[in-house]
Coordinates of C-alpha atoms in Angstrom, one line a residue:
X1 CA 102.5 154.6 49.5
X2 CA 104.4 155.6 52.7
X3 CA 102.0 156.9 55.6
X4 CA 102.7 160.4 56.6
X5 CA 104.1 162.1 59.4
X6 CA 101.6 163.8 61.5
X7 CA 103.6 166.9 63.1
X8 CA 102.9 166.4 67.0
X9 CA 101.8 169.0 69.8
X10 CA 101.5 166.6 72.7
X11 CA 98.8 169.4 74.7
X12 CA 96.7 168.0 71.7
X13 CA 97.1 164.8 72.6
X14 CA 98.1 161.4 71.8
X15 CA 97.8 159.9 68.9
X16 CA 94.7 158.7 66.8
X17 CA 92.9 155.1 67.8
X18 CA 93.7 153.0 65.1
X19 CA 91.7 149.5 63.5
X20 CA 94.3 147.2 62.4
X21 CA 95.2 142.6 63.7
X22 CA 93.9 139.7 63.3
X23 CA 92.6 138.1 66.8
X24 CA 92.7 134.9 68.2
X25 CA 90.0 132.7 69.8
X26 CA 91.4 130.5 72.9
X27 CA 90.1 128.8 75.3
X28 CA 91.4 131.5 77.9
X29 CA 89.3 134.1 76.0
X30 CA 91.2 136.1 73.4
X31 CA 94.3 136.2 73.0
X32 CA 96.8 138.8 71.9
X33 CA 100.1 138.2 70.5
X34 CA 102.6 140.7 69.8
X35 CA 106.5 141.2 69.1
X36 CA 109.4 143.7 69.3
X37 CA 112.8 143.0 68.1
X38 CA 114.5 143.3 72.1
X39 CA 113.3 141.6 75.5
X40 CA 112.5 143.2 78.7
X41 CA 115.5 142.9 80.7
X42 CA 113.9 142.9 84.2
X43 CA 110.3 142.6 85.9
X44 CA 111.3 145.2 88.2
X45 CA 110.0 148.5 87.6
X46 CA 113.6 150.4 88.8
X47 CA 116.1 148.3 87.4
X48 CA 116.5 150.4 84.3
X49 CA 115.1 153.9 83.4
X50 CA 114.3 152.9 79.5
X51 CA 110.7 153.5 77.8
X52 CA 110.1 149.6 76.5
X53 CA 110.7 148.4 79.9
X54 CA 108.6 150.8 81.6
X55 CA 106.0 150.7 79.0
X56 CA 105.5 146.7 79.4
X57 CA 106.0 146.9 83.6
X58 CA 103.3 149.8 83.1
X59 CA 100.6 147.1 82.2
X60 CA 101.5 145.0 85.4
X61 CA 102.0 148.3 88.1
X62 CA 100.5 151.4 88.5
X63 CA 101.6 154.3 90.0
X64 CA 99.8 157.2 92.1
X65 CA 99.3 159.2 88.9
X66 CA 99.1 157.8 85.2
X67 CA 98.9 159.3 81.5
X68 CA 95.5 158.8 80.0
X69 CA 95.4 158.5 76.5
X70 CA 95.6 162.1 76.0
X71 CA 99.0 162.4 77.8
X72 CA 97.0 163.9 80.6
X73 CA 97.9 163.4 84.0
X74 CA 94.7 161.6 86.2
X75 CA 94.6 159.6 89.1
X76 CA 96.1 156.1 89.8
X77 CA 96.4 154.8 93.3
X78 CA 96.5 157.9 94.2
X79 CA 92.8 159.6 94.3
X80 CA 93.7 163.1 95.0
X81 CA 96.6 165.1 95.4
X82 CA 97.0 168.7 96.5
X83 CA 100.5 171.2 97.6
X84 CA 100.1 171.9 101.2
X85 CA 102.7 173.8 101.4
X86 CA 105.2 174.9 98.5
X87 CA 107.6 171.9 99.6
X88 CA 105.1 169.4 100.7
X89 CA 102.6 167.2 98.5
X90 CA 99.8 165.2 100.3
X91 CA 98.3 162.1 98.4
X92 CA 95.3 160.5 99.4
X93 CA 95.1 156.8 98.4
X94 CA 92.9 154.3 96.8
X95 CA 90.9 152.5 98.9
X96 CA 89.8 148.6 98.5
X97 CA 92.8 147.8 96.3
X98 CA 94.8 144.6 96.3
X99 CA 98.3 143.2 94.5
X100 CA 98.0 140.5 92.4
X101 CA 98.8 137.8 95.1
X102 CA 95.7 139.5 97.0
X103 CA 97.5 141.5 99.7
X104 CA 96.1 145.0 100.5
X105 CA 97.5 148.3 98.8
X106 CA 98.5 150.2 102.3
X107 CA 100.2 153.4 103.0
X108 CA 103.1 151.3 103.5
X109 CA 104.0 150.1 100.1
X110 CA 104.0 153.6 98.9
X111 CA 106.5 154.6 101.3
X112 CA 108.5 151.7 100.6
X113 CA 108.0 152.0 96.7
X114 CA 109.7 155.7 96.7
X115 CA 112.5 155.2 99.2
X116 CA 113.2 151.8 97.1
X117 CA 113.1 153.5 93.9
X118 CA 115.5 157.0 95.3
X119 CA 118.0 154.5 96.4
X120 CA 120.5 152.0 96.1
X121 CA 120.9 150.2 92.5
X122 CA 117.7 151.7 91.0
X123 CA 118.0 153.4 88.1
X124 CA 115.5 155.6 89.1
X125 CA 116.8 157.9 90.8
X126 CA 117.2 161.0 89.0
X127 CA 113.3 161.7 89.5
X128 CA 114.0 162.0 93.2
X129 CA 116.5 164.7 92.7
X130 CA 114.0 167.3 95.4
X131 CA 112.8 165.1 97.7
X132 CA 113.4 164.9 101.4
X133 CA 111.3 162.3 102.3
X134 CA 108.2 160.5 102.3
X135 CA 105.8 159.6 104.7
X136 CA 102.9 158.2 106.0
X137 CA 100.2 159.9 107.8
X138 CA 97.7 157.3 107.8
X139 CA 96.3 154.4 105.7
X140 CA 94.6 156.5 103.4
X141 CA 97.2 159.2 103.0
X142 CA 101.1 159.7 102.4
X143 CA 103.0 162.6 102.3
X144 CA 106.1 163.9 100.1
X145 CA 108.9 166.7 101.0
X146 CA 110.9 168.3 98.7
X147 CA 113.7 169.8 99.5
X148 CA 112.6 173.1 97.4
X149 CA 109.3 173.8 95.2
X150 CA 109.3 171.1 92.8
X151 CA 105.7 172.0 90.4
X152 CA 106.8 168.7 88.5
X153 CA 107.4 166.2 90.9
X154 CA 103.9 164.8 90.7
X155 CA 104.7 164.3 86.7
X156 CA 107.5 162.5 87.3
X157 CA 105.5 160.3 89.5
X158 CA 103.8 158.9 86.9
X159 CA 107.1 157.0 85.9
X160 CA 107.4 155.1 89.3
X161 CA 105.4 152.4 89.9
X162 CA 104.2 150.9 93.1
X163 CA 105.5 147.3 94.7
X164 CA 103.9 145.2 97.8
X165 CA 106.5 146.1 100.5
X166 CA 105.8 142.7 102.2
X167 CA 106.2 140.6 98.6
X168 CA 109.6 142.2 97.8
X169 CA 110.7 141.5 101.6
X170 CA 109.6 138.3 101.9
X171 CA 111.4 137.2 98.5
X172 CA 114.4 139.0 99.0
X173 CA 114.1 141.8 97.4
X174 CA 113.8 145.0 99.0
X175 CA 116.5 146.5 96.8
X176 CA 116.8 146.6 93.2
X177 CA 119.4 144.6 91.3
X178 CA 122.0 145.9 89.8
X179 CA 122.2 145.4 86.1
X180 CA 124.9 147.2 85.3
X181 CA 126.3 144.0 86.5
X182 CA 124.9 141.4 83.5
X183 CA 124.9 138.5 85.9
X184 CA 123.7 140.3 89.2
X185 CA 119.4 139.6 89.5
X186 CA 117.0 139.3 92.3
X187 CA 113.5 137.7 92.7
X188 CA 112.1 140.9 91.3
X189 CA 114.1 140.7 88.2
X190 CA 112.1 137.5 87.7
X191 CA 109.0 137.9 89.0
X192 CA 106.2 140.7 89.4
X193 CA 103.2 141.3 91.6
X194 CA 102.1 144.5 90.7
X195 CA 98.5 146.2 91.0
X196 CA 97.6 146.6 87.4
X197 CA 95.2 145.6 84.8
X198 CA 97.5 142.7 83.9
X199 CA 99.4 139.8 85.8
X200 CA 102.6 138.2 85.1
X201 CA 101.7 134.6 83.7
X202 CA 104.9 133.4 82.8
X203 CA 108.6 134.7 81.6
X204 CA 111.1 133.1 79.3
X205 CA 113.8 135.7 79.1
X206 CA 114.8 136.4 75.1
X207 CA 112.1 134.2 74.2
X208 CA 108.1 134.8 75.1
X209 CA 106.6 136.6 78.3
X210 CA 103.1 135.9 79.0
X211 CA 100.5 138.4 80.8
X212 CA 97.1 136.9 81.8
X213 CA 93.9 139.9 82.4
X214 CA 93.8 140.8 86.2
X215 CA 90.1 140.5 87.1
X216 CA 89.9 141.4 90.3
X217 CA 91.6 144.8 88.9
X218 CA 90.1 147.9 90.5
X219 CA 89.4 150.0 87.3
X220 CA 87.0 149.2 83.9
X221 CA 89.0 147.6 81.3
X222 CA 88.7 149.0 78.2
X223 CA 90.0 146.6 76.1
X224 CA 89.1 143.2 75.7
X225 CA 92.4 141.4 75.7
X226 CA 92.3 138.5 78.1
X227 CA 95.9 136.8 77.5
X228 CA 98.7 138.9 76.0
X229 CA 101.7 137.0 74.6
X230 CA 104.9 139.0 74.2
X231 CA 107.9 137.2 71.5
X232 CA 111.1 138.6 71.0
X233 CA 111.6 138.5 67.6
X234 CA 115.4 139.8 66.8
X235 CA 115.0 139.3 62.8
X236 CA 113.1 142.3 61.0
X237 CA 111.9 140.6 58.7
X238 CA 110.7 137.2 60.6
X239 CA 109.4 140.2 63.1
X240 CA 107.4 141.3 59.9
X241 CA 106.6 137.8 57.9
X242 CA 104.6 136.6 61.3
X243 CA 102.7 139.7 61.6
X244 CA 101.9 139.2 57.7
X245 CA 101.0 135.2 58.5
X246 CA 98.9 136.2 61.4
X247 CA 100.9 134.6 63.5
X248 CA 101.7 137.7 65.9
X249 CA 98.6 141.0 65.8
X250 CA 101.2 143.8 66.6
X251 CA 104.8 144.8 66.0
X252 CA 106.0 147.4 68.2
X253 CA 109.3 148.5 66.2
X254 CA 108.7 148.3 62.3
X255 CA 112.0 148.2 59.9
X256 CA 111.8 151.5 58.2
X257 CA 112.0 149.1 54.5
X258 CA 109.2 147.2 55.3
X259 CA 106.7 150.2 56.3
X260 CA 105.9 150.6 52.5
X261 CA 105.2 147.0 52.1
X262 CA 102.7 147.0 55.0
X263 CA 100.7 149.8 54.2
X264 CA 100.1 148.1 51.3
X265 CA 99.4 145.1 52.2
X266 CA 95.2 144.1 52.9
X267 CA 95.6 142.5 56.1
X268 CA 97.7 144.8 58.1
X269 CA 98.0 148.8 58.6
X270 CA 101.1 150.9 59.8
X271 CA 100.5 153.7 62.3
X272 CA 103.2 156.5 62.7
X273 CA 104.0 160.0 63.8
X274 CA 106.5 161.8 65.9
X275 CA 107.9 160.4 69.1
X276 CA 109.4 162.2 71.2
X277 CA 112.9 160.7 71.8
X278 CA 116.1 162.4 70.5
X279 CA 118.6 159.4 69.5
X280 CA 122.0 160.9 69.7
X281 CA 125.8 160.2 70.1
X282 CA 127.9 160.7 73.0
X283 CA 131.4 161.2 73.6
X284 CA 133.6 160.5 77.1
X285 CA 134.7 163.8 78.2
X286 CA 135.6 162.7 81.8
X287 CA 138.5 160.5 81.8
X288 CA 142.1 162.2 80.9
X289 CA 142.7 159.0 78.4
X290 CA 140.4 157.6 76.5
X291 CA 139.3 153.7 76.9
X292 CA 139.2 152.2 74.0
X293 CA 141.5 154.5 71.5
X294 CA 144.9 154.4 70.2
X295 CA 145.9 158.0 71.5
X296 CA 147.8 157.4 75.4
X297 CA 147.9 160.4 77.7
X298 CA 145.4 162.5 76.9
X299 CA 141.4 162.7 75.7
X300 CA 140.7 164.4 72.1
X301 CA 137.1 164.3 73.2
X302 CA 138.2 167.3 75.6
X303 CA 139.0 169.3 72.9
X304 CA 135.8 171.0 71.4
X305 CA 137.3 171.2 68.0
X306 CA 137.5 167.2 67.9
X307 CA 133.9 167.4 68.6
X308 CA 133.0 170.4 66.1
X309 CA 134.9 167.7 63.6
X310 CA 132.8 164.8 64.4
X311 CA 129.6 167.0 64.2
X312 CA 130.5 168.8 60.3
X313 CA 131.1 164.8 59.2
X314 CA 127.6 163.6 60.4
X315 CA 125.2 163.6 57.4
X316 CA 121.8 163.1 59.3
X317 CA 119.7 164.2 56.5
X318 CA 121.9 161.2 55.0
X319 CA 120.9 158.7 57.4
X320 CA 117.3 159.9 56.9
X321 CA 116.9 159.2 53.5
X322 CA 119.3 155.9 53.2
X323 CA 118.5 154.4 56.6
X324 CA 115.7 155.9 58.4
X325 CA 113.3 155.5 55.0
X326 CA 112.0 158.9 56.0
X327 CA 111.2 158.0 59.6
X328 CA 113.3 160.1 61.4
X329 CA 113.5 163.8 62.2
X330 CA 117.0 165.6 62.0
X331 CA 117.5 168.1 65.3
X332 CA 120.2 169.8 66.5
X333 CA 119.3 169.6 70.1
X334 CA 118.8 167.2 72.6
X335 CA 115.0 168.3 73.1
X336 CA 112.9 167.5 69.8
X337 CA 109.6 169.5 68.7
X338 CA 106.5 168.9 70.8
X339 CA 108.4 169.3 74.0
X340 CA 108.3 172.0 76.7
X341 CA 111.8 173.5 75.7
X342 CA 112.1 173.0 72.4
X343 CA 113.2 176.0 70.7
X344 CA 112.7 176.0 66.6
X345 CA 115.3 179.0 65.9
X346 CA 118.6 177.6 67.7
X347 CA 117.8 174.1 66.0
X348 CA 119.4 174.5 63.6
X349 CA 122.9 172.3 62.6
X350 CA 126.4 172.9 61.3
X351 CA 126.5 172.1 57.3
X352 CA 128.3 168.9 56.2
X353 CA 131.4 170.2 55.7
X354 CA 134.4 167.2 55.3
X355 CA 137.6 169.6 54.6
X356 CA 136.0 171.8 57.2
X357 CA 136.3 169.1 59.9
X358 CA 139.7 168.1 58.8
X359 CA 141.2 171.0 59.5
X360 CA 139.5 171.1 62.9
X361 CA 141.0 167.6 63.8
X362 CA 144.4 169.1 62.4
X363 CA 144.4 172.2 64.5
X364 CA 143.4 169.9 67.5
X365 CA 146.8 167.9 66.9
X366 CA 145.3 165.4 65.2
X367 CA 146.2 165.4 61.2
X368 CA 145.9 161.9 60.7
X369 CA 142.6 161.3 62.7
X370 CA 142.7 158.7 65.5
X371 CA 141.0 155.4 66.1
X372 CA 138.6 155.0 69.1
X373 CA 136.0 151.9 69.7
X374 CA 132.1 152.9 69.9
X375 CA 129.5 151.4 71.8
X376 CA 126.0 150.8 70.0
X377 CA 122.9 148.7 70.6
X378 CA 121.6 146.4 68.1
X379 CA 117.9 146.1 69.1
X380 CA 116.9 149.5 70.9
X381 CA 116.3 152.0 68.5
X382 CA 115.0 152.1 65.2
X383 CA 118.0 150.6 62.7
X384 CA 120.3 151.8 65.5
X385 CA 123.4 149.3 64.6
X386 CA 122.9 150.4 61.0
X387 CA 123.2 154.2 62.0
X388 CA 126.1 153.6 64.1
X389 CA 127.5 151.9 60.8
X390 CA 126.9 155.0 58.8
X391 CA 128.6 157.1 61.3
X392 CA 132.1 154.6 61.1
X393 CA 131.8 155.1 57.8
X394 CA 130.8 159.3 57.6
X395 CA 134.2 159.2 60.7
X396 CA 136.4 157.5 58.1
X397 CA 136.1 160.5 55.9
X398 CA 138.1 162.7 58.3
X399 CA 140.3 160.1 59.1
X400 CA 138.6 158.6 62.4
X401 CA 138.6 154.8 62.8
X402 CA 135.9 153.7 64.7
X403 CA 135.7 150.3 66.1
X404 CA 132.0 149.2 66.3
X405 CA 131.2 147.5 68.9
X406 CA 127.1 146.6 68.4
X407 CA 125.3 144.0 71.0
X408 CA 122.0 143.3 72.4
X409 CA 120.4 146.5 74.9
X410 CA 121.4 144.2 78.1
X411 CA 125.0 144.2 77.7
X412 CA 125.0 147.3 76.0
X413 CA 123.7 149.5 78.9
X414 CA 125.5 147.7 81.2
X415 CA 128.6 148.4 79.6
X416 CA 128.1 152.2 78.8
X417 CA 126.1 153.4 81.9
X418 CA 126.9 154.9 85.2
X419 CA 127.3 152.8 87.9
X420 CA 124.6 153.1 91.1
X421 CA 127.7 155.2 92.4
X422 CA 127.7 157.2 89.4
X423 CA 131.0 156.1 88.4
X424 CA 131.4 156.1 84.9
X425 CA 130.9 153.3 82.5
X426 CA 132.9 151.5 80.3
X427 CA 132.6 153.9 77.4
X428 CA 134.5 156.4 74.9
X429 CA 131.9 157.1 72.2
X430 CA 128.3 156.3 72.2
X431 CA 124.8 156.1 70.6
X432 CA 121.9 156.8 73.0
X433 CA 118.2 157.6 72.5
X434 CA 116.3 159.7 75.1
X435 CA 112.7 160.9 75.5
X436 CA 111.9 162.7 78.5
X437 CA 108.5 161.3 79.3
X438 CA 108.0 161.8 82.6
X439 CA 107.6 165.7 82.0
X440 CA 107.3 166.5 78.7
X441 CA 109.8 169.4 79.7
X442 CA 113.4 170.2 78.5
X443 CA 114.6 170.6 81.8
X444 CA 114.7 166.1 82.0
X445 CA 117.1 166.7 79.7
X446 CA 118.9 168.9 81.2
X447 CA 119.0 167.4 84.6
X448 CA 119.4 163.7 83.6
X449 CA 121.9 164.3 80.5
X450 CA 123.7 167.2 80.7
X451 CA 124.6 168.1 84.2
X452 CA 127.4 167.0 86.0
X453 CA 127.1 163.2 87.2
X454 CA 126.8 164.0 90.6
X455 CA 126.2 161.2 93.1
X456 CA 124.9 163.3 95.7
X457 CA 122.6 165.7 93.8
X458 CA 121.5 162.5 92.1
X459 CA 122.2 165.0 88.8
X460 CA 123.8 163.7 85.5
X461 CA 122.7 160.1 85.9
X462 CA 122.8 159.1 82.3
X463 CA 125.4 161.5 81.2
X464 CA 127.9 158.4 80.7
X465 CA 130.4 160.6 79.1
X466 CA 130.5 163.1 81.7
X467 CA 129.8 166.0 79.7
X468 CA 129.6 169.1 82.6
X469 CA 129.5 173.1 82.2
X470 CA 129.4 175.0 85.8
X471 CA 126.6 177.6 84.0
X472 CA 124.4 174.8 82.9
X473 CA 124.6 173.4 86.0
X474 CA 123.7 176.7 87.7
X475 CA 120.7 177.3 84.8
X476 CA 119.4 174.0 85.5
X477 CA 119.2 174.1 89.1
X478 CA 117.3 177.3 88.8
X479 CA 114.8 176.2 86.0
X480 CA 113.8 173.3 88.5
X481 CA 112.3 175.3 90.7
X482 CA 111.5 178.9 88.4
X483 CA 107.9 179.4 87.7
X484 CA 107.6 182.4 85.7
X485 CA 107.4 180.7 82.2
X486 CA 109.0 183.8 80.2
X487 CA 112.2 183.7 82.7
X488 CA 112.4 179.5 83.1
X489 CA 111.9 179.7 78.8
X490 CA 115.0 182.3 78.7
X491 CA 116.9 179.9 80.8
X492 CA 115.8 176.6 78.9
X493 CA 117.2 178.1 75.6
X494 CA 120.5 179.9 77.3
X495 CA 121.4 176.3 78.6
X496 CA 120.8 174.6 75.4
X497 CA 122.7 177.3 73.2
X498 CA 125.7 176.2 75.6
X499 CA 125.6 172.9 75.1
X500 CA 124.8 173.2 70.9
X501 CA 128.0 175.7 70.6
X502 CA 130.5 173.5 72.6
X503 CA 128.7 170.2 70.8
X504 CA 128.1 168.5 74.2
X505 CA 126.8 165.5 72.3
X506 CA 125.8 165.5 69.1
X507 CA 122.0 164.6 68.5
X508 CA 121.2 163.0 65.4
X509 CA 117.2 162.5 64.7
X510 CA 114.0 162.4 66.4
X511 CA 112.6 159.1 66.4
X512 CA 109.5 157.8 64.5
X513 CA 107.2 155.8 66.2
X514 CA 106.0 153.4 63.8
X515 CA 104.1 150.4 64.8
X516 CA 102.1 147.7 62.8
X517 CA 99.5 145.5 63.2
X518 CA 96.7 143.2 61.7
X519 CA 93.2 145.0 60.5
X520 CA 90.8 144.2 63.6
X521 CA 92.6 145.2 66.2
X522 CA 92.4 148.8 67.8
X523 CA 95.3 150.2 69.8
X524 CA 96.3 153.6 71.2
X525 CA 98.9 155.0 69.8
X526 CA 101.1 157.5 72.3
X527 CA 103.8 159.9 71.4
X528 CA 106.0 158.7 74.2
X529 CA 106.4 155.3 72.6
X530 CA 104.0 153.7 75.2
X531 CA 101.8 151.0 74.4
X532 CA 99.3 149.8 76.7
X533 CA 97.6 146.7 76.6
X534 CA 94.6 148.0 78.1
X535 CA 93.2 149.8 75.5
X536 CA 93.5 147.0 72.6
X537 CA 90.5 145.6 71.0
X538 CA 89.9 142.5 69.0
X539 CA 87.3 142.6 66.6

């Protein structure tokens, strides 16, 4: 029988603890051993803004601030922190705290980790929209300007993580690599020397990363996991026949067809519910001519009816049932349910309608459809190739002939995302996934997706199709810094009926997060996707 949904509200938490593996006895203690179906493509905590990445980095660096298994915010390397002044937040530091190659946690490295993270190549930039500068005042304490009140800058915080200054120096790497260049890498894309309950044993890229239990680590561990063994596994179903043999505890991305079979099966358990990222298509509405399409001189993506078109011929309950096996959540907006912003009466989408968008497409000039190449990722999202498939085929109905382009989330994001300039990418229609974890609030959405790309204001960063609407922009700007929730609410929803009416991108599901594992392990489960090593138990 398939496990259920549990409907999430995040203020109630995370997810249930779960008993579920089958753990291994090794000479190094025990040993846990896990897969997903894509690699981490970097050790460094800013070379890519992307929830796997920062979920695996998050077990080798901290940040000031962290989410406790309730997705609470609590202290990190950061003891205390307190507002000043409406622009300026003070953080007293952790004391007596070391990086893995036994240097000191100073003042320093946090004033190095934020400037190094708000600049240059690093994809992380968007959270530093507000801020002016950082500081030290002394070894024990640091201090952050915005620019304007910011009352979430301390959440978004909990997303950057902190490096030794004198290790990424000494190795070359005081900036981050740039990997929307696939060859370009630095000894931080290789290497790690974090703070965190976990050290970096050893790294075969595509293959098997290796962390070892730091235990010199300034916190308790909860968990009792003493070597953790990470396999890329591409295949779904060699991804689910070792964690049937035993030979991996713990799959992080279950194929939707095999959920049934492992909630059946007596050695292993599924756990699933909600997550909070929106997967979604995108369209390039910058450039005057498209890319990678047979129509010269102009962009149909500019015209609004083109895009009404494309929405009425997605079937995304469609995709649920055939594709998604039921683990998937059709929306209409970019936000999904259990986040700040999410607004239940304006989610609502346009019916299926085929003859409906073919008239659209022939009142837009287009009569015969048009052909235009899509970008996809084949081991990001759950069955995202396969939904991109559906859509060529849903397009064809209306006459559109999508070329498919699906490859592996390295070359895939660097061929679709913004430049560290924020020119655009190499991109004319798109799938993305998004879950805006570092707030839990709409307006992440808003300010990383849906404003205009904007180099300057740091706005827009992952809008590769450079969708922009002067009021949203203006909305936006004000809902950063609006605290009076009825007014900031009104604003939320105004923005988001904008972009839903002119079909700024059209979002197709929220996620499932669905993961797997043998019966005697314990894990916590979050609803942003995250796993964390240091709460798994062996039995």
């Amino acid at each position: 029988m398939k496990i259920g949904f549990r409907t999430l509200i995040l203020a109630a938490g995370a997810m249930a603890l779960s008993s579920i593996a089958s753990g291994t006895a090794h000479a190094q203690g025990k040993v846990f051993k896990w897969a997903n179906d894509g690699d981490v493509n970097s050790m460094d905590p800013y070379a890519r803004n992307e929830t796997f990445l920062l979920s695996f980095l998050s077990n080798v660096y901290e940040g000031l601030v962290r989410r406790d298994p309730n997705l609470k915010l609590e202290p990190s390397l950061a003891t205390s922190w307190k507002l000043t002044s409406p622009t300026t937040w003070e953080f007293k530091l952790r004391q007596g705290v070391k990086f893995h190659d036994g240097t000191p946690f100073v003042a320093d490295d946090v004033v190095f980790s934020i400037n190094r993270a708000s600049t240059g190549a690093s994809n992380m930039k968007g959270y530093f929209v507000s801020m002016k500068e950082i500081r030290k005042v002394d070894e024990q304490t640091v201090v952050l300007e915005t620019k304007y009140p910011d009352p979430l800058m301390v959440d978004k915080l909990a997303q950057i993580f902190i490096m030794s200054k004198a290790w990424a120096e000494k190795n070359g790497a005081a900036g981050v690599a740039d990997l929307t260049k696939p060859d370009e890498s630095n000894f931080a894309t290789r290497n790690a020397n974090g703070t965190g309950p976990f050290k970096l044993q050893s790294r075969e890229p595509d293959v098997k990363t290796v962390l070892v239990k730091n235990a010199d680590w300034w916190d308790k561990h909860p968990g009792n996991v003493d070597v953790a063994e990470f396999n890329r596994i591409a295949n779904a179903a060699t991804r689910t026949a070792a964690l049937r043999s035993g030979e991996v505890h713990f799959v992080y991305t279950v194929p939707p067809a095999d959920e049934d079979t492992l909630s059946r099966d007596a050695n292993t358990k599924v756990l699933a519910g909600r997550e909070t990222r929106v997967v979604y298509l995108g369209f390039d509405q910058e450039r005057d001519e498209l890319l990678k399409s047979n129509i010269k001189g102009k962009n149909p993506f500019k015209d609004v009816r083109v895009r009404k078109a494309f929405m009425h011929a997605i079937d995304v309950d469609a995709m649920q049932r055939t594709i998604m096996r039921g683990q998937s959540f059709p929306t209409a907006l970019m936000v999904g349910q259990g986040i700040n912003g999410h607004f239940p009466d304006i989610d609502v989408r346009p019916k299926v309608d085929v003859e409906a968008a073919k008239k659209l497409l022939a009142d837009a000039g287009y009569p015969q459809g048009f052909e235009v190449g899509m970008d996809c990722p084949n081991d990001r999202y759950v069955q995202d190739e396969a939904i991109c498939k559906a859509a060529v085929s849903m397009l064809a109905r209306i006459g559109i002939k999508v070329n498919l382009n699906a490859q592996t989330r390295a070359k895939y994001f660097a061929e679709i995302l913004r430049k560290p300039d924020y020119s655009p990418g190499n991109t004319s229609f798109f799938m993305l996934g998004w879950s805006p974890a570092s707030t839990y609030d709409a307006h992440n959405v808003l300010e990383q997706l849906i404003q205009t790309p904007n180099a300057a204001t740091r706005k827009g960063g992952f809008n590769p199709g450079g969708y922009s609407n002067k009021r949203i922009d203006e909305l936006a700007d004000k809902i950063e810094q609006e605290t009076d929730k009825a007014k900031r609410d009104a604003m939320l929803k105004e923005a988001q009926k904008i972009h839903l009416d002119e079909v700024g991108h059209i979002p197709l599901h929220q996620q499932a997060v669905v993961w797997a594992m043998r019966k005697n392990v314990d894990v916590v489960q979050r609803a942003d996707n995250v796993f964390p090593l240091m709460y798994v138990n062996i039995k």
